[in-house]
mmCIF file of C-alpha atoms and ligand atoms in Angstrom:
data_model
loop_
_atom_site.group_PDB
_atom_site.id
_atom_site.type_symbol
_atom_site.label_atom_id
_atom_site.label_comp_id
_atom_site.label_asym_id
_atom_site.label_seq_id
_atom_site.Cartn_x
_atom_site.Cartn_y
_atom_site.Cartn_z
ATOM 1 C CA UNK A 1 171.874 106.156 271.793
ATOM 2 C CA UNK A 2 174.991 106.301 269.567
ATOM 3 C CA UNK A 3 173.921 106.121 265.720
ATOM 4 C CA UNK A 4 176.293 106.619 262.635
ATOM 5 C CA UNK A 5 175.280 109.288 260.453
ATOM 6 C CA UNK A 6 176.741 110.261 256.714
ATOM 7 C CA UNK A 7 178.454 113.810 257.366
ATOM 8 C CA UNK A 8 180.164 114.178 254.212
ATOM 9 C CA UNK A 9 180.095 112.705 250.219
ATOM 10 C CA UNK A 10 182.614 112.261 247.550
ATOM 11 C CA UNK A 11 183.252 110.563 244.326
ATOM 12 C CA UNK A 12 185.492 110.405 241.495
ATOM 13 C CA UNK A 13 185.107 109.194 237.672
ATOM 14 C CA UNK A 14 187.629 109.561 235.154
ATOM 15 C CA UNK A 15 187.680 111.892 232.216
ATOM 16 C CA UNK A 16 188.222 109.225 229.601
ATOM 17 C CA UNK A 17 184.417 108.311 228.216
ATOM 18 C CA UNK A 18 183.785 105.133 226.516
ATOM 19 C CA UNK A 19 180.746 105.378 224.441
ATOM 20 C CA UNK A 20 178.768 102.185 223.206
ATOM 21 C CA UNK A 21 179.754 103.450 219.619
ATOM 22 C CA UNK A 22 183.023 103.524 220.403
ATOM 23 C CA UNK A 23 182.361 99.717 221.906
ATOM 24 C CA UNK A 24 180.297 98.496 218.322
ATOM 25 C CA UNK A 25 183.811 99.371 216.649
ATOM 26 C CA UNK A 26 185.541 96.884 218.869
ATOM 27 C CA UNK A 27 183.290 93.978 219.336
ATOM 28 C CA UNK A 28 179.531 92.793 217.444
ATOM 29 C CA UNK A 29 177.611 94.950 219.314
ATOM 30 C CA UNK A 30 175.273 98.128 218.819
ATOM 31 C CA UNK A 31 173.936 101.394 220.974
ATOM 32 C CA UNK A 32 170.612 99.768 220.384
ATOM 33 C CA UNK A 33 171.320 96.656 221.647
ATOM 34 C CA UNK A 34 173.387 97.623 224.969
ATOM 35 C CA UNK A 35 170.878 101.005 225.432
ATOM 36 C CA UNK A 36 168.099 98.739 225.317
ATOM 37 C CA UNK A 37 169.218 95.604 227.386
ATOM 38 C CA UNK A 38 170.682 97.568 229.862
ATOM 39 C CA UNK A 39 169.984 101.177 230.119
ATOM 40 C CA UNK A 40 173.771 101.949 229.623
ATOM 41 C CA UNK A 41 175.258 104.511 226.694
ATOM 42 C CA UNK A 42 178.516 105.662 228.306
ATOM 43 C CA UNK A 43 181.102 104.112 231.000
ATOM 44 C CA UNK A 44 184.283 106.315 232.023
ATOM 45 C CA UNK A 45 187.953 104.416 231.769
ATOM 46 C CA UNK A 46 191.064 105.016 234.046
ATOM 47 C CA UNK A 47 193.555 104.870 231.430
ATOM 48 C CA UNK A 48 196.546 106.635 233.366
ATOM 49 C CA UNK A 49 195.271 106.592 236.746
ATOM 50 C CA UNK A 50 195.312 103.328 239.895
ATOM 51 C CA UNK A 51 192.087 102.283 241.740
ATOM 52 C CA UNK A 52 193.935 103.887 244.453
ATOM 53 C CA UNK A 53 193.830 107.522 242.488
ATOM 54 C CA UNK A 54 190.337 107.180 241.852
ATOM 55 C CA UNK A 55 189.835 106.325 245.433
ATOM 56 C CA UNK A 56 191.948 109.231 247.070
ATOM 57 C CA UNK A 57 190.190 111.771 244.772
ATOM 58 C CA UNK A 58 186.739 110.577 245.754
ATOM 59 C CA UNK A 59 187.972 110.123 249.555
ATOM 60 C CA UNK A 60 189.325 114.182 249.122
ATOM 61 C CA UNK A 61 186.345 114.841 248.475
ATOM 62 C CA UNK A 62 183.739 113.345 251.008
ATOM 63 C CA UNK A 63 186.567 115.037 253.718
ATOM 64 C CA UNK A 64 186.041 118.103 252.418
ATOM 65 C CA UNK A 65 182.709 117.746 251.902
ATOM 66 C CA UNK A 66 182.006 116.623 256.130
ATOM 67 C CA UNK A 67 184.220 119.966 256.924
ATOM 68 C CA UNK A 68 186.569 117.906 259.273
ATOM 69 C CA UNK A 69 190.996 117.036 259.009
ATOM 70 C CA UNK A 70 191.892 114.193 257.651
ATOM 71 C CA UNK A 71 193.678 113.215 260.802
ATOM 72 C CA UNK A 72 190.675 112.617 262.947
ATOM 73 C CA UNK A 73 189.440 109.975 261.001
ATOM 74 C CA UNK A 74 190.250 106.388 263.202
ATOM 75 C CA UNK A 75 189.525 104.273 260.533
ATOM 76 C CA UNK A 76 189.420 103.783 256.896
ATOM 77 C CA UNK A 77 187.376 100.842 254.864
ATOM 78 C CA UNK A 78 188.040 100.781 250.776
ATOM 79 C CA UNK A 79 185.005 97.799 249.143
ATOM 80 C CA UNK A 80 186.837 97.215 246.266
ATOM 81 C CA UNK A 81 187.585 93.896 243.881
ATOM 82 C CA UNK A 82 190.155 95.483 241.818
ATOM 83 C CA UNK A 83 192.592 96.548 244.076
ATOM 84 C CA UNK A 84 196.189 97.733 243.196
ATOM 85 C CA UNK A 85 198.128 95.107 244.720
ATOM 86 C CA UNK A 86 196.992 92.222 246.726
ATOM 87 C CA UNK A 87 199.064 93.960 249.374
ATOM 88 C CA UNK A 88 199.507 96.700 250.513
ATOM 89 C CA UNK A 89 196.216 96.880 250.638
ATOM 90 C CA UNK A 90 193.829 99.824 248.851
ATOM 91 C CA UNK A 91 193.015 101.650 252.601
ATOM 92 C CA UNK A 92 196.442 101.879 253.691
ATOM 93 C CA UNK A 93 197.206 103.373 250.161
ATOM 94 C CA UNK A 94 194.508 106.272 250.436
ATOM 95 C CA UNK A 95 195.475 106.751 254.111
ATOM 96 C CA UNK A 96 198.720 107.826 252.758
ATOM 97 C CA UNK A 97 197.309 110.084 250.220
ATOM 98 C CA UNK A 98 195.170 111.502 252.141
ATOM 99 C CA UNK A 99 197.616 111.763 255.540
ATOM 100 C CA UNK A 100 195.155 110.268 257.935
ATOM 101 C CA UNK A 101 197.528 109.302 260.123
ATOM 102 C CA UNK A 102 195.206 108.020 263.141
ATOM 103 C CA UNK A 103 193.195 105.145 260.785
ATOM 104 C CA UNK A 104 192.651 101.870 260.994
ATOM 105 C CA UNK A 105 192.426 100.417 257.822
ATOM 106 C CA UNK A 106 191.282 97.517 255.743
ATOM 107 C CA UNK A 107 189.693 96.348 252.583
ATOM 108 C CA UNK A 108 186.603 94.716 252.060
ATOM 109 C CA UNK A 109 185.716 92.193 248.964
ATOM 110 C CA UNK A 110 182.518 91.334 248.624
ATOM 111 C CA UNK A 111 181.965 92.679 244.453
ATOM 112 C CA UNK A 112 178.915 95.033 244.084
ATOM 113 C CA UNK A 113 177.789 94.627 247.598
ATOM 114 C CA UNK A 114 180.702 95.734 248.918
ATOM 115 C CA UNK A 115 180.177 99.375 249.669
ATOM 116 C CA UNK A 116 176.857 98.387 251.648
ATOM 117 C CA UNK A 117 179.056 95.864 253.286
ATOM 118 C CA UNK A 118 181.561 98.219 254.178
ATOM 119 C CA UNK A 119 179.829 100.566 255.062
ATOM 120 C CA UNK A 120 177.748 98.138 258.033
ATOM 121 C CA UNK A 121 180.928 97.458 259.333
ATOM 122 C CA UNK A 122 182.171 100.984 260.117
ATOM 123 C CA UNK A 123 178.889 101.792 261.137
ATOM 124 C CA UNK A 124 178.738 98.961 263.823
ATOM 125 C CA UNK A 125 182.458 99.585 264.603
ATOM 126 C CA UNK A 126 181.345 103.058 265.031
ATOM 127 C CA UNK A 127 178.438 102.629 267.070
ATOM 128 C CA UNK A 128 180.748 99.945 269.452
ATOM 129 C CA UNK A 129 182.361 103.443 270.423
ATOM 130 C CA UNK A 130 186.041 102.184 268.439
ATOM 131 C CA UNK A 131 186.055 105.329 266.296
ATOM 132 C CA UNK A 132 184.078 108.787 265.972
ATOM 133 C CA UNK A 133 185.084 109.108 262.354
ATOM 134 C CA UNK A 134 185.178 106.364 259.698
ATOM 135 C CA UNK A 135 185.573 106.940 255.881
ATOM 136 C CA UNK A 136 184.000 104.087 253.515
ATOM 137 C CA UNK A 137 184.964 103.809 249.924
ATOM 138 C CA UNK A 138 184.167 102.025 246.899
ATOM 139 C CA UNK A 139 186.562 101.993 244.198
ATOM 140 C CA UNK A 140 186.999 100.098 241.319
ATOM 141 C CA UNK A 141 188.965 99.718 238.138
ATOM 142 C CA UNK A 142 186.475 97.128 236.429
ATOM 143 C CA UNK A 143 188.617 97.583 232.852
ATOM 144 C CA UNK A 144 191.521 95.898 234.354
ATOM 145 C CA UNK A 145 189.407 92.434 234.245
ATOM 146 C CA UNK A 146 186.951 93.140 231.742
ATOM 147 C CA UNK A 147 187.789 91.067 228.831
ATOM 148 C CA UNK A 148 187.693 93.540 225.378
ATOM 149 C CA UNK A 149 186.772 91.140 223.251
ATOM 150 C CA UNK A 150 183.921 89.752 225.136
ATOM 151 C CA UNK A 151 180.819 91.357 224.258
ATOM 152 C CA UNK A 152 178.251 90.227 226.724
ATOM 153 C CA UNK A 153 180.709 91.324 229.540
ATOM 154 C CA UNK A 154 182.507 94.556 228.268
ATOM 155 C CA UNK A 155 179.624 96.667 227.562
ATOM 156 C CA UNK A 156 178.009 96.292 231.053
ATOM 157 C CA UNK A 157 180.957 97.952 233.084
ATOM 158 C CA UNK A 158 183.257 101.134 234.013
ATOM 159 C CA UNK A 159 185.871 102.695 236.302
ATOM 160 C CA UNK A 160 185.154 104.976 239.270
ATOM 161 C CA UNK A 161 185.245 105.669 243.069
ATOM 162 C CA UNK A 162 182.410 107.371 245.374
ATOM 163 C CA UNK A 163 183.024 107.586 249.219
ATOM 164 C CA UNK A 164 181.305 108.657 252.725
ATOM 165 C CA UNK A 165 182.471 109.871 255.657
ATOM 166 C CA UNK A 166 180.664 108.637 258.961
ATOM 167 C CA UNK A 167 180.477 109.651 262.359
ATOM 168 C CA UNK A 168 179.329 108.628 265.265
ATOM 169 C CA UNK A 169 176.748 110.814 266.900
ATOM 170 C CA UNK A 170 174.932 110.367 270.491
ATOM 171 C CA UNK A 171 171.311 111.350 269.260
ATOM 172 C CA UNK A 172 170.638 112.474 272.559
ATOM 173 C CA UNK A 173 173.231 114.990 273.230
ATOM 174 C CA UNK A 174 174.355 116.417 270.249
ATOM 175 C CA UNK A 175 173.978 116.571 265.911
ATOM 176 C CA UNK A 176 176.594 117.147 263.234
ATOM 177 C CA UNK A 177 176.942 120.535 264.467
ATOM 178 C CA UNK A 178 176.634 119.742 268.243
ATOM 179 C CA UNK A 179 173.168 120.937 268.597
ATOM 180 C CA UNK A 180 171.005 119.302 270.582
ATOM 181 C CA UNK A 181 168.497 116.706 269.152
ATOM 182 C CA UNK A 182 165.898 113.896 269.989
ATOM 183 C CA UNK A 183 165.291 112.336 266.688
ATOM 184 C CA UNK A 184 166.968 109.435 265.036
ATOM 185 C CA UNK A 185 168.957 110.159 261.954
ATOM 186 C CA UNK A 186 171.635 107.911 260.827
ATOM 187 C CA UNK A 187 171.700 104.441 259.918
ATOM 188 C CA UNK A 188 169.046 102.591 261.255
ATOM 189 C CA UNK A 189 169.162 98.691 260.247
ATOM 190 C CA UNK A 190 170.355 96.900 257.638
ATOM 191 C CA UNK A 191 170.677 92.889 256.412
ATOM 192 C CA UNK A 192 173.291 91.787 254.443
ATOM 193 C CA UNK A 193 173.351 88.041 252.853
ATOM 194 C CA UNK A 194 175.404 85.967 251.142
ATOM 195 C CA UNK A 195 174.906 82.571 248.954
ATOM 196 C CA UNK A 196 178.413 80.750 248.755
ATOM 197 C CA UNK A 197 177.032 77.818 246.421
ATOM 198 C CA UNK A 198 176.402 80.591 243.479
ATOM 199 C CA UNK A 199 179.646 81.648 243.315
ATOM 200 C CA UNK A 200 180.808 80.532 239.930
ATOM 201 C CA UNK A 201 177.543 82.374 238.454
ATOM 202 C CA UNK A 202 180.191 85.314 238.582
ATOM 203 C CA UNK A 203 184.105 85.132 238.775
ATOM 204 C CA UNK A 204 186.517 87.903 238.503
ATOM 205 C CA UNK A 205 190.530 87.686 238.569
ATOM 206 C CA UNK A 206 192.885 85.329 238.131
ATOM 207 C CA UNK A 207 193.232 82.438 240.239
ATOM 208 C CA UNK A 208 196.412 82.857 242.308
ATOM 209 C CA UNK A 209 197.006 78.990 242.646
ATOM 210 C CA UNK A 210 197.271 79.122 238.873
ATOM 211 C CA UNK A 211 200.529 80.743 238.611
ATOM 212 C CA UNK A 212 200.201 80.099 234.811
ATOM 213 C CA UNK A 213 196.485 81.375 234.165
ATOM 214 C CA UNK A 214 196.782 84.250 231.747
ATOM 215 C CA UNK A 215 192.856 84.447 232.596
ATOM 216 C CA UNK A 216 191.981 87.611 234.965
ATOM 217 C CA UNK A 217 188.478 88.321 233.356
ATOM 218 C CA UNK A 218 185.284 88.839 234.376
ATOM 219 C CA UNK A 219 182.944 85.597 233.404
ATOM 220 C CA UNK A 220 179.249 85.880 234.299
ATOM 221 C CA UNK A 221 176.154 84.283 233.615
ATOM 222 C CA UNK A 222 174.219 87.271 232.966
ATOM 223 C CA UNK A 223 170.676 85.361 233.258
ATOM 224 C CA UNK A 224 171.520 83.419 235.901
ATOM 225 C CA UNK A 225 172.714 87.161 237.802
ATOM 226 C CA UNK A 226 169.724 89.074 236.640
ATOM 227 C CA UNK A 227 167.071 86.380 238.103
ATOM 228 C CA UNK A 228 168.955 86.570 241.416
ATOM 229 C CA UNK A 229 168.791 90.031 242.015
ATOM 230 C CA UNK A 230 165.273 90.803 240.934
ATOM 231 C CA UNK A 231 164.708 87.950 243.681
ATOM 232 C CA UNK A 232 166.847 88.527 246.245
ATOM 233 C CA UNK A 233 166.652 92.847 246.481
ATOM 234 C CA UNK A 234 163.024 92.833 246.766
ATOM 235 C CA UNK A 235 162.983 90.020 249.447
ATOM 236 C CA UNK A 236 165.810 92.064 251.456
ATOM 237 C CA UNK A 237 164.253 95.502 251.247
ATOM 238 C CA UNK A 238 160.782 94.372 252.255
ATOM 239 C CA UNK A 239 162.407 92.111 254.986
ATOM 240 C CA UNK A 240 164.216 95.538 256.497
ATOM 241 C CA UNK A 241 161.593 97.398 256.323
ATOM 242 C CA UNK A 242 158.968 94.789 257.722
ATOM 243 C CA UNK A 243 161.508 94.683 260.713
ATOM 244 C CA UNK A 244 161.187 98.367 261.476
ATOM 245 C CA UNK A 245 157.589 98.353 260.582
ATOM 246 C CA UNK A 246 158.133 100.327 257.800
ATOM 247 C CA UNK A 247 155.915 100.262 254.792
ATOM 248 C CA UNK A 248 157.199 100.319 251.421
ATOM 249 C CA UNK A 249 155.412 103.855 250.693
ATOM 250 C CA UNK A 250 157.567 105.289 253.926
ATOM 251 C CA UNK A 251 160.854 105.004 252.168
ATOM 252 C CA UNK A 252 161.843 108.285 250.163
ATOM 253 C CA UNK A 253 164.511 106.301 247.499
ATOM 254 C CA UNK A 254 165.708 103.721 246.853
ATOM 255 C CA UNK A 255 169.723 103.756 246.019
ATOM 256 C CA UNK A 256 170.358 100.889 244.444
ATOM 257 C CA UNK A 257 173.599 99.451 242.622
ATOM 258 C CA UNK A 258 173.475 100.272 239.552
ATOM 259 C CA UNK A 259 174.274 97.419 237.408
ATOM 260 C CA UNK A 260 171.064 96.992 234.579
ATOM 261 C CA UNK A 261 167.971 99.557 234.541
ATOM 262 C CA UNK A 262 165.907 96.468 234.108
ATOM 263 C CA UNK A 263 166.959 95.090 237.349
ATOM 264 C CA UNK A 264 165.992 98.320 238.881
ATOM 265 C CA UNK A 265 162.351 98.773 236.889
ATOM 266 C CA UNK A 266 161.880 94.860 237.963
ATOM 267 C CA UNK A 267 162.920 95.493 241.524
ATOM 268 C CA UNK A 268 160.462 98.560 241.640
ATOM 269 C CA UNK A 269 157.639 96.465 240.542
ATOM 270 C CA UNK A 270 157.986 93.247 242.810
ATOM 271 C CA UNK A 271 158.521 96.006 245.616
ATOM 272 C CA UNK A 272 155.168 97.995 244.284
ATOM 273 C CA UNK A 273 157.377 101.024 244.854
ATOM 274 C CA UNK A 274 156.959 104.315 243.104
ATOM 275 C CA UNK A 275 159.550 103.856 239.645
ATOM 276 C CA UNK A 276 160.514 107.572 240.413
ATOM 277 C CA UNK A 277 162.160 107.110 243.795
ATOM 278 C CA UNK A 278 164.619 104.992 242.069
ATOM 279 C CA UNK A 279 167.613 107.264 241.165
ATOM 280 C CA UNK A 280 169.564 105.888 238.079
ATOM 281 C CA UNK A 281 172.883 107.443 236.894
ATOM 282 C CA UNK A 282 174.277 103.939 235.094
ATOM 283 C CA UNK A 283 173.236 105.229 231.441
ATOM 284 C CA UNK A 284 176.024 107.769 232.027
ATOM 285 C CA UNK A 285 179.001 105.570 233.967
ATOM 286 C CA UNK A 286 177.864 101.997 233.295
ATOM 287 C CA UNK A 287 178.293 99.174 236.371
ATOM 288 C CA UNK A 288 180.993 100.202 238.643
ATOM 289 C CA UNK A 289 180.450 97.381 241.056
ATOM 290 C CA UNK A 290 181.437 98.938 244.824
ATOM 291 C CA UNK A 291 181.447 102.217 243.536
ATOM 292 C CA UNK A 292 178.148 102.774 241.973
ATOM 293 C CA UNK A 293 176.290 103.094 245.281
ATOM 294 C CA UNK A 294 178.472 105.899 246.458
ATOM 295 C CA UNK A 295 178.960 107.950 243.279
ATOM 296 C CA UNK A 296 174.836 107.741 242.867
ATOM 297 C CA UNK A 297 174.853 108.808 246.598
ATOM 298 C CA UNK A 298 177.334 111.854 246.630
ATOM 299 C CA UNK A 299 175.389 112.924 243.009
ATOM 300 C CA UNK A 300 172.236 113.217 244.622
ATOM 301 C CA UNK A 301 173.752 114.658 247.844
ATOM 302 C CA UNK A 302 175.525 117.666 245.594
ATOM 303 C CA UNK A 303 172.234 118.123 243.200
ATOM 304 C CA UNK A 304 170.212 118.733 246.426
ATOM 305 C CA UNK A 305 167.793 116.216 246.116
ATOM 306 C CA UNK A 306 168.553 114.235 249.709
ATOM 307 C CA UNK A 307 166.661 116.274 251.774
ATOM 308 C CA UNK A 308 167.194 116.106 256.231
ATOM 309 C CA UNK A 309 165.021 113.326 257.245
ATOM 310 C CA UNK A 310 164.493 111.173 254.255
ATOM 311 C CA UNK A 311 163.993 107.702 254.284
ATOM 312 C CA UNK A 312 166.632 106.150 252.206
ATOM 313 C CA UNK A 313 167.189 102.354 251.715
ATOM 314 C CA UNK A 314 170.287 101.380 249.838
ATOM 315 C CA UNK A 315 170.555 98.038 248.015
ATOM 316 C CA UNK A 316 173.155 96.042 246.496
ATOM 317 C CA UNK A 317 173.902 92.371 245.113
ATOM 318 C CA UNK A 318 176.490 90.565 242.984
ATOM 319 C CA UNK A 319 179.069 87.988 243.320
ATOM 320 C CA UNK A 320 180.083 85.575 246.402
ATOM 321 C CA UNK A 321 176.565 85.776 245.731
ATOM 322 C CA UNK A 322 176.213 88.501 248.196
ATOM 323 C CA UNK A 323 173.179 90.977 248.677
ATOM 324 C CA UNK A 324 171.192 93.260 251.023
ATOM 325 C CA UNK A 325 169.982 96.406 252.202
ATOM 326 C CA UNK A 326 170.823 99.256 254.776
ATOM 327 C CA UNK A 327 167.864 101.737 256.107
ATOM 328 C CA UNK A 328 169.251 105.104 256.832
ATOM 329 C CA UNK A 329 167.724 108.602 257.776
ATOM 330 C CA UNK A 330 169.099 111.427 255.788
HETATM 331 N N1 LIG B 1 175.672 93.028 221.809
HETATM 332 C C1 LIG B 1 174.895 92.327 220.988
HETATM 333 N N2 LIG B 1 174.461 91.097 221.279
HETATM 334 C C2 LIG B 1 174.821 90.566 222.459
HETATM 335 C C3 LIG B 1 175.651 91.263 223.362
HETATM 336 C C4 LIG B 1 176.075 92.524 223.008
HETATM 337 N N3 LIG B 1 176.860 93.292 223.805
HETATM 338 N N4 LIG B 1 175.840 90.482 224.438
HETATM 339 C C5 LIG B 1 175.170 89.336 224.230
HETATM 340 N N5 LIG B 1 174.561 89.411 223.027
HETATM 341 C C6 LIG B 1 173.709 88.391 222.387
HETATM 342 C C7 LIG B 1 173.924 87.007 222.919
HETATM 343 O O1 LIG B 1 175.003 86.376 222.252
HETATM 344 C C8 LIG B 1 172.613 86.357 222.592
HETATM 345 O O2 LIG B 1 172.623 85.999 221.239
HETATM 346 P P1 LIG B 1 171.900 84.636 220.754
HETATM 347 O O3 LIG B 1 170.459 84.827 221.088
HETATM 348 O O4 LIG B 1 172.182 84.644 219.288
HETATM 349 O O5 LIG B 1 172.555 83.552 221.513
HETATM 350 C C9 LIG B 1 171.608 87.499 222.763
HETATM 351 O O6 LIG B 1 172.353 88.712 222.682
HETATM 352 C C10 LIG B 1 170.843 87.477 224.064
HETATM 353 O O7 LIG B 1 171.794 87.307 225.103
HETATM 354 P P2 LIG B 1 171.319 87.205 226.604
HETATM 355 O O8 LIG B 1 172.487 86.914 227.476
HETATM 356 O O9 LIG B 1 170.127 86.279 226.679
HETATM 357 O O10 LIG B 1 170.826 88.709 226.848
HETATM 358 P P3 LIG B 1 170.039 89.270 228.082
HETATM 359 O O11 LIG B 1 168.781 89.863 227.659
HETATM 360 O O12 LIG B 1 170.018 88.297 229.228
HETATM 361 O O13 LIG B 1 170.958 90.493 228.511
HETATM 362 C C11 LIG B 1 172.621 91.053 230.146
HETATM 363 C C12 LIG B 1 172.298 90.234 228.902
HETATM 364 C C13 LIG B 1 172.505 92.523 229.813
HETATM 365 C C14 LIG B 1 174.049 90.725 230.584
HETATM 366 C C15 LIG B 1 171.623 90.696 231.272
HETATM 367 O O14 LIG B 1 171.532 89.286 231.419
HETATM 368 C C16 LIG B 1 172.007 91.299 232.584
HETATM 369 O O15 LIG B 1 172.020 92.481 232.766
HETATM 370 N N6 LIG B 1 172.310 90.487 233.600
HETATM 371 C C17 LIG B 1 172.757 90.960 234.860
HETATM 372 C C18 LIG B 1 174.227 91.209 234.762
HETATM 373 C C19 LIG B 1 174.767 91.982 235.932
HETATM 374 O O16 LIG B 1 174.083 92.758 236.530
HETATM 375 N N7 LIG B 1 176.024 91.711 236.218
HETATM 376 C C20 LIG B 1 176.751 92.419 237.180
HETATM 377 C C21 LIG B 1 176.498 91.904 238.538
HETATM 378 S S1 LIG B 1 177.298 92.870 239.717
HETATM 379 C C22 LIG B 1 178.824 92.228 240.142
HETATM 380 O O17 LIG B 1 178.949 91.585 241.160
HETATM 381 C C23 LIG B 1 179.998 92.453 239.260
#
């Protein structure tokens, strides 16, 4: 049976560190109030760099990091909501970069759930037998459309890129390393949803029928947001895992985006999960909407701490409304 496994990890933040001091001399805010809201201190800014810099570096990465040329991958998947242009679009610009010259590529929008949502298509397009190699990225520039002046937006979000490299595997034959094997790793399952009629809850960009609108920003209803996702994670996760008769206590961690540390203690408790298999990294880099999955994933990866055969369920949500949840073996 073919499965997708993660062979390699990568991500990229920039140097530039915006600190929530730094914010409280630009808007009414404070480091108490944002620290204890939302579990945030710092957020990193691309000041001189694209999305599609950010997205190379942490694709350079994840390549070297799964040991194989960039010319083998056959297709290349960038989750992002702040792309360069609208065209060309963000894949076909790291392709270039990175001289994968054999790849398919394409971008996927779907805000804070789009690296989980990228990352089920590759594997499925991967498992179809399309590809043996697939690279997934999620890389945003959130500081584009965050508006500067708005405090309930601008002290929730930062700049970044994290990325994975897939491949196909038959678990039968062969591993990473072409030993043989008869155990599952890889992806296993995963559920992704989406909610249409909560869109305006959370709007990004400008509209492009407005050809006047001087409006790009980010506008969110930050209740309304919050009460969705400590609703909808929780009913995802225990959904996957109910379907692979999995119990809660089976899973090792949980990844999720990292958007509030409140959403993630309030997840952990509807879920009766363990608080401490809930890795958190946001204090330090803030929400980076696609990216925040992968960056927390290729951290953990290069700290050691994903160990061969963990259980690990990744979880996002956000706008569209889109959510849900991908069950992998380490
Ligand atoms: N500093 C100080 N005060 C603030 C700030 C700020 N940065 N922002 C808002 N306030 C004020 C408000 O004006 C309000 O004042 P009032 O009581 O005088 O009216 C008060 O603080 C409380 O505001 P709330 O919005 O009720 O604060 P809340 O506790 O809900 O926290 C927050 C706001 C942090 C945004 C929270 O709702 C949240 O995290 N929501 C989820 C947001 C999220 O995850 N968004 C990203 C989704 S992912 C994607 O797809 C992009």
């Amino acid at each position: 049976m073919i499965r997708t496994r993660i062979i390699g990890t990568g991500s990229y933040v920039p140097p530039d560190i915006l600190t929530n001091d730094n914010l409280s001399e630009m808007v009414d805010t404070s480091d108490e109030w944002i620290r204890t809201r939302t579990g945030i201190c710092n957020r990193h800014i691309a000041k001189d760099m694209d999305n599609a810099d950010m997205a190379y570096n942490a694709a350079r990465n994840a390549v070297e990091d799964a040991r194989i040329e960039a010319s083998k991958i056959g297709l290349i998947i960038v989750a992002t909501s702040t792309p360069d242009y609208a065209f060309p679009n963000q894949a076909s610009l790291v392709q270039a970069k990175l001289k994968a010259v054999n790849a398919m590529c394409f971008d996927v929008s779907a805000a804070c759930s789009g690296f989980i949502t990228a990352l089920d298509i590759a594997a499925s397009m991967l498992k179809a037998g399309s590809y043996k190699y697939a690279l997934v990225i999620g890389s945003e520039k959130m500081s584009e459309i965050v508006n500067w002046k708005d405090r309930s937006v601008c002290v929730l979000f930062g700049d970044g890129a994290g990325a994975v490299v897939l491949k196909a595997v038959d678990n039968n034959t062969e591993d990473v390393t072409g030993a043989l094997v008869g155990h599952e790793r890889g992806i296993i399952d995963s559920n992704i949803y989406n909610d249409g009629t909560g869109a305006s809850v959370l709007t990004g960009g400008r509209r492009f029928s407005d050809s006047c609108s001087t409006d790009i920003f980010i506008h969110m209803d930050g209740q309304e947001v919050f009460k969705f996702a400590v609703k909808s994670v929780p009913t995802a996760i225990e959904t996957l895992l109910h379907n692979n008769n999995m119990d809660i206590n089976e899973v090792d961690k949980f990844i999720l985006h990292q958007a509030n540390v409140r959403i993630i203690e309030s997840v952990a408790k509807r879920l009766k999960a363990d608080k401490d298999k809930f890795p958190v990294n946001l204090n330090e880099y803030g929400n980076t909407s696609s990216a925040s999955i992968p960056i927390l994933l290729d951290e953990l990866n290069r700290n050691g701490s994903l160990k061969q055969g963990e259980k690990l369920v990744l979880a996002g949500f956000g706008a569209g409304l889109s959510w849900g949840s991908i069950l992998l073996v380490w």
